[in-house]
Amino acid sequence: MKVFAISDLHLSFSTDKPMDIFGESWDNYFDKISCDWMEKVGENDIVLIAGDISWAMGLNDAAIDIGHVNALSGKKVIIKGNHDYWWSSYSKVKSILPPEMYAVQNNCVKIGNVIIAGTRGWNKTSKEDDLKIYNRELGRMKLSLDSVEKIREEGDKVIVMTHYPPFNVDLSNNEMTDVISSYDVDAVVYGHLHGKDCRAERKVFKGKTCYYLTSCDLVGNQLVDILED
């Protein structure tokens, strides 16, 4: 069983919000992702999607975008991004997910010997509102990772998904990094960062744990292999 990741699909099959206005890297990007996906992913493999899945505002429209992802091979695990406005309660999100597509929210998902945990995260700034959301997301990360410890068995691999980068702009640790580091995590995937002028590192090591950037436009619209190094 292999594990892949990608994020920031920003699908809009149900609404008129094309991404190609942001540059050539978005031209026919989902077709490119789909071709790469179908070449790499077997039915028993896992694909992690670290947020910003759909531009939809409601569940019914989001279900159309999710259907296009579900048509691709493998088992899919998703978390919420800052633009996933359609994502409301966990129960409502689960109600539109097809079989073998899973959502992580204050919990974790185990597939074979791989456990996936995580939360959306947030930008930490000096603004009171941002700090409130950031601290709430810290709590959610702890809840998710605590749920891992309840089901973890010897030989299991643990992967954390978060939409926002879980460290500071200069790559130094922050509270989110520290929370993740306090658990025995094998890999972390995140997204949110975009643009041809973005100088983000595609891989960052914190101790023995590799943090993978998976924003589709920054990884050439190809799935990122996780735990293959």
mmCIF file of C-alpha atoms in Angstrom:
data_model
loop_
_atom_site.group_PDB
_atom_site.id
_atom_site.type_symbol
_atom_site.label_atom_id
_atom_site.label_comp_id
_atom_site.label_asym_id
_atom_site.label_seq_id
_atom_site.Cartn_x
_atom_site.Cartn_y
_atom_site.Cartn_z
ATOM 1 C CA MET A 1 0.000 0.000 0.000
ATOM 2 C CA LYS A 2 1.381 3.375 -1.055
ATOM 3 C CA VAL A 3 0.472 6.815 0.298
ATOM 4 C CA PHE A 4 0.270 9.948 -1.856
ATOM 5 C CA ALA A 5 -0.825 13.515 -1.139
ATOM 6 C CA ILE A 6 -2.018 16.651 -2.885
ATOM 7 C CA SER A 7 -3.945 19.748 -1.835
ATOM 8 C CA ASP A 8 -5.629 22.930 -2.990
ATOM 9 C CA LEU A 9 -7.580 21.405 -5.850
ATOM 10 C CA HIS A 10 -10.042 24.329 -5.797
ATOM 11 C CA LEU A 11 -12.514 22.430 -7.944
ATOM 12 C CA SER A 12 -15.445 24.286 -9.465
ATOM 13 C CA PHE A 13 -17.438 21.819 -11.550
ATOM 14 C CA SER A 14 -20.592 23.164 -9.919
ATOM 15 C CA THR A 15 -19.740 26.862 -10.158
ATOM 16 C CA ASP A 16 -18.053 29.277 -12.548
ATOM 17 C CA LYS A 17 -14.778 29.921 -10.775
ATOM 18 C CA PRO A 18 -11.938 28.854 -13.086
ATOM 19 C CA MET A 19 -8.421 28.738 -11.675
ATOM 20 C CA ASP A 20 -6.612 29.452 -14.953
ATOM 21 C CA ILE A 21 -6.939 33.177 -14.276
ATOM 22 C CA PHE A 22 -4.047 32.636 -11.836
ATOM 23 C CA GLY A 23 -1.556 31.542 -14.478
ATOM 24 C CA GLU A 24 -0.455 28.781 -16.835
ATOM 25 C CA SER A 25 0.108 26.253 -14.068
ATOM 26 C CA TRP A 26 -3.697 26.099 -13.702
ATOM 27 C CA ASP A 27 -4.442 25.370 -17.367
ATOM 28 C CA ASN A 28 -6.305 22.040 -17.514
ATOM 29 C CA TYR A 29 -4.747 21.305 -14.148
ATOM 30 C CA PHE A 30 -7.306 18.750 -12.973
ATOM 31 C CA ASP A 31 -6.836 16.744 -16.159
ATOM 32 C CA LYS A 32 -3.091 16.687 -15.439
ATOM 33 C CA ILE A 33 -3.684 15.657 -11.824
ATOM 34 C CA SER A 34 -6.096 12.932 -12.949
ATOM 35 C CA CYS A 35 -3.669 11.466 -15.481
ATOM 36 C CA ASP A 36 -0.841 11.358 -12.964
ATOM 37 C CA TRP A 37 -3.179 9.978 -10.286
ATOM 38 C CA MET A 38 -4.454 7.115 -12.441
ATOM 39 C CA GLU A 39 -0.913 6.149 -13.449
ATOM 40 C CA LYS A 40 0.340 5.991 -9.854
ATOM 41 C CA VAL A 41 -2.514 4.958 -7.582
ATOM 42 C CA GLY A 42 -3.817 1.436 -7.109
ATOM 43 C CA GLU A 43 -7.190 0.613 -5.611
ATOM 44 C CA ASN A 44 -5.654 -0.152 -2.208
ATOM 45 C CA ASP A 45 -3.431 2.944 -2.120
ATOM 46 C CA ILE A 46 -4.231 6.098 -0.149
ATOM 47 C CA VAL A 47 -4.411 9.683 -1.396
ATOM 48 C CA LEU A 48 -4.468 12.477 1.190
ATOM 49 C CA ILE A 49 -6.082 15.786 0.195
ATOM 50 C CA ALA A 50 -5.012 18.526 2.579
ATOM 51 C CA GLY A 51 -7.786 21.046 2.158
ATOM 52 C CA ASP A 52 -9.249 23.587 -0.273
ATOM 53 C CA ILE A 53 -10.976 20.856 -2.210
ATOM 54 C CA SER A 54 -13.936 22.759 -3.670
ATOM 55 C CA TRP A 55 -15.096 26.330 -4.242
ATOM 56 C CA ALA A 56 -18.672 25.226 -3.542
ATOM 57 C CA MET A 57 -20.672 27.089 -0.925
ATOM 58 C CA GLY A 58 -23.088 24.241 -0.108
ATOM 59 C CA LEU A 59 -22.927 20.490 0.362
ATOM 60 C CA ASN A 60 -24.891 19.608 -2.777
ATOM 61 C CA ASP A 61 -22.527 21.525 -5.018
ATOM 62 C CA ALA A 62 -19.491 20.182 -3.157
ATOM 63 C CA ALA A 63 -20.785 16.662 -3.759
ATOM 64 C CA ILE A 64 -20.384 17.234 -7.510
ATOM 65 C CA ASP A 65 -16.708 18.140 -7.091
ATOM 66 C CA ILE A 66 -16.165 15.267 -4.672
ATOM 67 C CA GLY A 67 -17.686 12.947 -7.266
ATOM 68 C CA HIS A 68 -14.953 13.867 -9.727
ATOM 69 C CA VAL A 69 -12.305 13.050 -7.125
ATOM 70 C CA ASN A 70 -14.069 9.839 -6.173
ATOM 71 C CA ALA A 71 -13.941 8.686 -9.804
ATOM 72 C CA LEU A 72 -10.171 8.419 -9.423
ATOM 73 C CA SER A 73 -8.547 5.301 -7.980
ATOM 74 C CA GLY A 74 -7.631 4.575 -4.383
ATOM 75 C CA LYS A 75 -8.903 5.508 -0.953
ATOM 76 C CA LYS A 76 -9.122 9.237 -0.213
ATOM 77 C CA VAL A 77 -8.785 11.105 3.094
ATOM 78 C CA ILE A 78 -9.682 14.798 3.275
ATOM 79 C CA ILE A 79 -9.441 17.685 5.718
ATOM 80 C CA LYS A 80 -10.943 21.154 5.625
ATOM 81 C CA GLY A 81 -9.162 24.116 4.034
ATOM 82 C CA ASN A 82 -9.823 27.807 4.543
ATOM 83 C CA HIS A 83 -11.826 27.980 1.277
ATOM 84 C CA ASP A 84 -13.947 24.900 1.950
ATOM 85 C CA TYR A 85 -16.985 26.963 2.894
ATOM 86 C CA TRP A 86 -19.270 23.994 2.180
ATOM 87 C CA TRP A 87 -17.680 22.021 5.049
ATOM 88 C CA SER A 88 -20.034 22.393 8.010
ATOM 89 C CA SER A 89 -20.523 19.712 10.648
ATOM 90 C CA TYR A 90 -18.637 16.437 10.490
ATOM 91 C CA SER A 91 -21.855 14.440 10.219
ATOM 92 C CA LYS A 92 -23.062 16.500 7.249
ATOM 93 C CA VAL A 93 -19.734 16.167 5.468
ATOM 94 C CA LYS A 94 -19.761 12.401 6.034
ATOM 95 C CA SER A 95 -23.261 12.215 4.582
ATOM 96 C CA ILE A 96 -22.055 13.237 1.116
ATOM 97 C CA LEU A 97 -18.863 11.195 1.072
ATOM 98 C CA PRO A 98 -18.873 8.046 -1.033
ATOM 99 C CA PRO A 99 -17.454 4.759 0.304
ATOM 100 C CA GLU A 100 -13.680 4.754 0.790
ATOM 101 C CA MET A 101 -13.522 8.530 1.126
ATOM 102 C CA TYR A 102 -12.924 9.693 4.677
ATOM 103 C CA ALA A 103 -12.933 13.047 6.498
ATOM 104 C CA VAL A 104 -10.730 13.942 9.449
ATOM 105 C CA GLN A 105 -12.124 16.380 11.992
ATOM 106 C CA ASN A 106 -11.171 16.062 15.688
ATOM 107 C CA ASN A 107 -10.508 12.370 15.047
ATOM 108 C CA CYS A 108 -8.310 10.084 12.973
ATOM 109 C CA VAL A 109 -8.723 7.483 10.248
ATOM 110 C CA LYS A 110 -6.921 4.133 10.115
ATOM 111 C CA ILE A 111 -6.484 2.341 6.804
ATOM 112 C CA GLY A 112 -4.388 -0.791 7.008
ATOM 113 C CA ASN A 113 -1.370 0.153 9.103
ATOM 114 C CA VAL A 114 -1.583 3.877 8.289
ATOM 115 C CA ILE A 115 -3.287 6.312 10.665
ATOM 116 C CA ILE A 116 -4.147 9.800 9.410
ATOM 117 C CA ALA A 117 -4.804 12.653 11.835
ATOM 118 C CA GLY A 118 -4.890 16.440 11.604
ATOM 119 C CA THR A 119 -6.826 19.673 11.393
ATOM 120 C CA ARG A 120 -7.052 22.760 9.194
ATOM 121 C CA GLY A 121 -4.665 24.972 11.175
ATOM 122 C CA TRP A 122 -4.500 28.753 10.842
ATOM 123 C CA ASN A 123 -2.108 31.673 10.364
ATOM 124 C CA LYS A 124 -0.787 32.899 13.689
ATOM 125 C CA THR A 125 -0.758 36.705 13.793
ATOM 126 C CA SER A 126 -0.996 39.333 16.514
ATOM 127 C CA LYS A 127 -4.686 39.880 15.740
ATOM 128 C CA GLU A 128 -7.012 38.728 18.486
ATOM 129 C CA ASP A 129 -9.366 36.917 16.077
ATOM 130 C CA ASP A 130 -6.502 35.049 14.429
ATOM 131 C CA LEU A 131 -5.067 34.007 17.779
ATOM 132 C CA LYS A 132 -8.443 32.716 18.900
ATOM 133 C CA ILE A 133 -8.809 30.541 15.789
ATOM 134 C CA TYR A 134 -5.164 29.433 15.937
ATOM 135 C CA ASN A 135 -5.497 28.296 19.548
ATOM 136 C CA ARG A 136 -8.722 26.477 18.738
ATOM 137 C CA GLU A 137 -6.939 24.645 15.927
ATOM 138 C CA LEU A 138 -4.134 23.698 18.331
ATOM 139 C CA GLY A 139 -6.753 22.069 20.536
ATOM 140 C CA ARG A 140 -8.211 20.226 17.578
ATOM 141 C CA MET A 141 -4.795 18.930 16.583
ATOM 142 C CA LYS A 142 -4.303 17.578 20.116
ATOM 143 C CA LEU A 143 -7.718 15.906 20.018
ATOM 144 C CA SER A 144 -6.919 14.268 16.705
ATOM 145 C CA LEU A 145 -3.507 13.035 17.814
ATOM 146 C CA ASP A 146 -4.886 11.817 21.138
ATOM 147 C CA SER A 147 -7.351 9.705 19.167
ATOM 148 C CA VAL A 148 -4.382 8.163 17.325
ATOM 149 C CA GLU A 149 -2.881 6.941 20.590
ATOM 150 C CA LYS A 150 -6.089 5.058 21.415
ATOM 151 C CA ILE A 151 -5.882 2.840 18.321
ATOM 152 C CA ARG A 152 -2.198 2.809 17.467
ATOM 153 C CA GLU A 153 -0.500 -0.585 17.263
ATOM 154 C CA GLU A 154 3.103 -1.615 16.784
ATOM 155 C CA GLY A 155 4.198 -1.052 13.203
ATOM 156 C CA ASP A 156 1.571 1.585 12.401
ATOM 157 C CA LYS A 157 2.600 4.703 10.476
ATOM 158 C CA VAL A 158 1.117 8.059 11.525
ATOM 159 C CA ILE A 159 0.634 10.921 9.081
ATOM 160 C CA VAL A 160 -0.632 14.377 10.040
ATOM 161 C CA MET A 161 -2.573 16.530 7.579
ATOM 162 C CA THR A 162 -3.000 20.255 8.065
ATOM 163 C CA HIS A 163 -3.976 22.851 5.503
ATOM 164 C CA TYR A 164 -1.884 25.754 6.782
ATOM 165 C CA PRO A 165 1.904 25.426 7.117
ATOM 166 C CA PRO A 166 2.485 24.121 10.662
ATOM 167 C CA PHE A 167 5.502 26.342 11.335
ATOM 168 C CA ASN A 168 6.544 29.971 10.971
ATOM 169 C CA VAL A 169 7.354 31.741 7.693
ATOM 170 C CA ASP A 170 11.089 31.340 8.366
ATOM 171 C CA LEU A 171 10.498 27.581 8.881
ATOM 172 C CA SER A 172 11.120 27.825 12.623
ATOM 173 C CA ASN A 173 8.890 25.920 15.010
ATOM 174 C CA ASN A 174 5.719 27.367 16.474
ATOM 175 C CA GLU A 175 3.127 25.921 18.837
ATOM 176 C CA MET A 176 1.601 23.758 16.104
ATOM 177 C CA THR A 177 4.982 22.253 15.255
ATOM 178 C CA ASP A 178 5.604 21.608 18.935
ATOM 179 C CA VAL A 179 2.275 19.797 19.347
ATOM 180 C CA ILE A 180 2.985 17.576 16.342
ATOM 181 C CA SER A 181 6.538 16.912 17.552
ATOM 182 C CA SER A 182 5.271 15.764 20.942
ATOM 183 C CA TYR A 183 3.756 12.708 19.241
ATOM 184 C CA ASP A 184 5.635 10.067 17.275
ATOM 185 C CA VAL A 185 4.626 11.192 13.781
ATOM 186 C CA ASP A 186 6.136 9.732 10.604
ATOM 187 C CA ALA A 187 5.163 12.485 8.133
ATOM 188 C CA VAL A 188 3.210 15.743 7.841
ATOM 189 C CA VAL A 189 1.471 17.061 4.729
ATOM 190 C CA TYR A 190 0.195 20.614 4.244
ATOM 191 C CA GLY A 191 -0.783 23.072 1.521
ATOM 192 C CA HIS A 192 -2.265 26.588 1.321
ATOM 193 C CA LEU A 193 0.800 28.180 -0.309
ATOM 194 C CA HIS A 194 0.444 29.184 -3.966
ATOM 195 C CA GLY A 195 1.962 31.083 -6.841
ATOM 196 C CA LYS A 196 5.017 31.054 -9.077
ATOM 197 C CA ASP A 197 6.739 33.546 -6.774
ATOM 198 C CA CYS A 198 6.206 31.373 -3.716
ATOM 199 C CA ARG A 199 9.609 30.268 -2.412
ATOM 200 C CA ALA A 200 8.342 27.622 -0.043
ATOM 201 C CA GLU A 201 10.394 24.471 0.459
ATOM 202 C CA ARG A 202 8.704 21.326 -0.830
ATOM 203 C CA LYS A 203 10.257 19.267 1.969
ATOM 204 C CA VAL A 204 11.232 20.393 5.441
ATOM 205 C CA PHE A 205 12.644 18.082 8.095
ATOM 206 C CA LYS A 206 11.858 18.544 11.767
ATOM 207 C CA GLY A 207 13.966 15.926 13.467
ATOM 208 C CA LYS A 208 13.245 12.682 11.634
ATOM 209 C CA THR A 209 9.809 13.842 10.452
ATOM 210 C CA CYS A 210 9.435 15.120 6.892
ATOM 211 C CA TYR A 211 6.917 17.906 6.247
ATOM 212 C CA TYR A 212 5.636 17.775 2.658
ATOM 213 C CA LEU A 213 4.187 20.775 0.801
ATOM 214 C CA THR A 214 1.416 19.484 -1.472
ATOM 215 C CA SER A 215 -0.260 22.540 -3.106
ATOM 216 C CA CYS A 216 -1.027 21.243 -6.602
ATOM 217 C CA ASP A 217 0.356 24.221 -8.521
ATOM 218 C CA LEU A 218 3.669 24.041 -6.616
ATOM 219 C CA VAL A 219 4.152 20.303 -7.145
ATOM 220 C CA GLY A 220 3.531 20.325 -10.896
ATOM 221 C CA ASN A 221 -0.030 18.978 -10.586
ATOM 222 C CA GLN A 222 1.360 15.609 -9.567
ATOM 223 C CA LEU A 223 0.762 13.526 -6.476
ATOM 224 C CA VAL A 224 3.506 13.638 -3.856
ATOM 225 C CA ASP A 225 4.852 10.299 -2.649
ATOM 226 C CA ILE A 226 4.711 10.110 1.139
ATOM 227 C CA LEU A 227 6.886 7.798 3.265
ATOM 228 C CA GLU A 228 8.905 6.764 0.217
ATOM 229 C CA ASP A 229 12.202 8.398 1.248
#
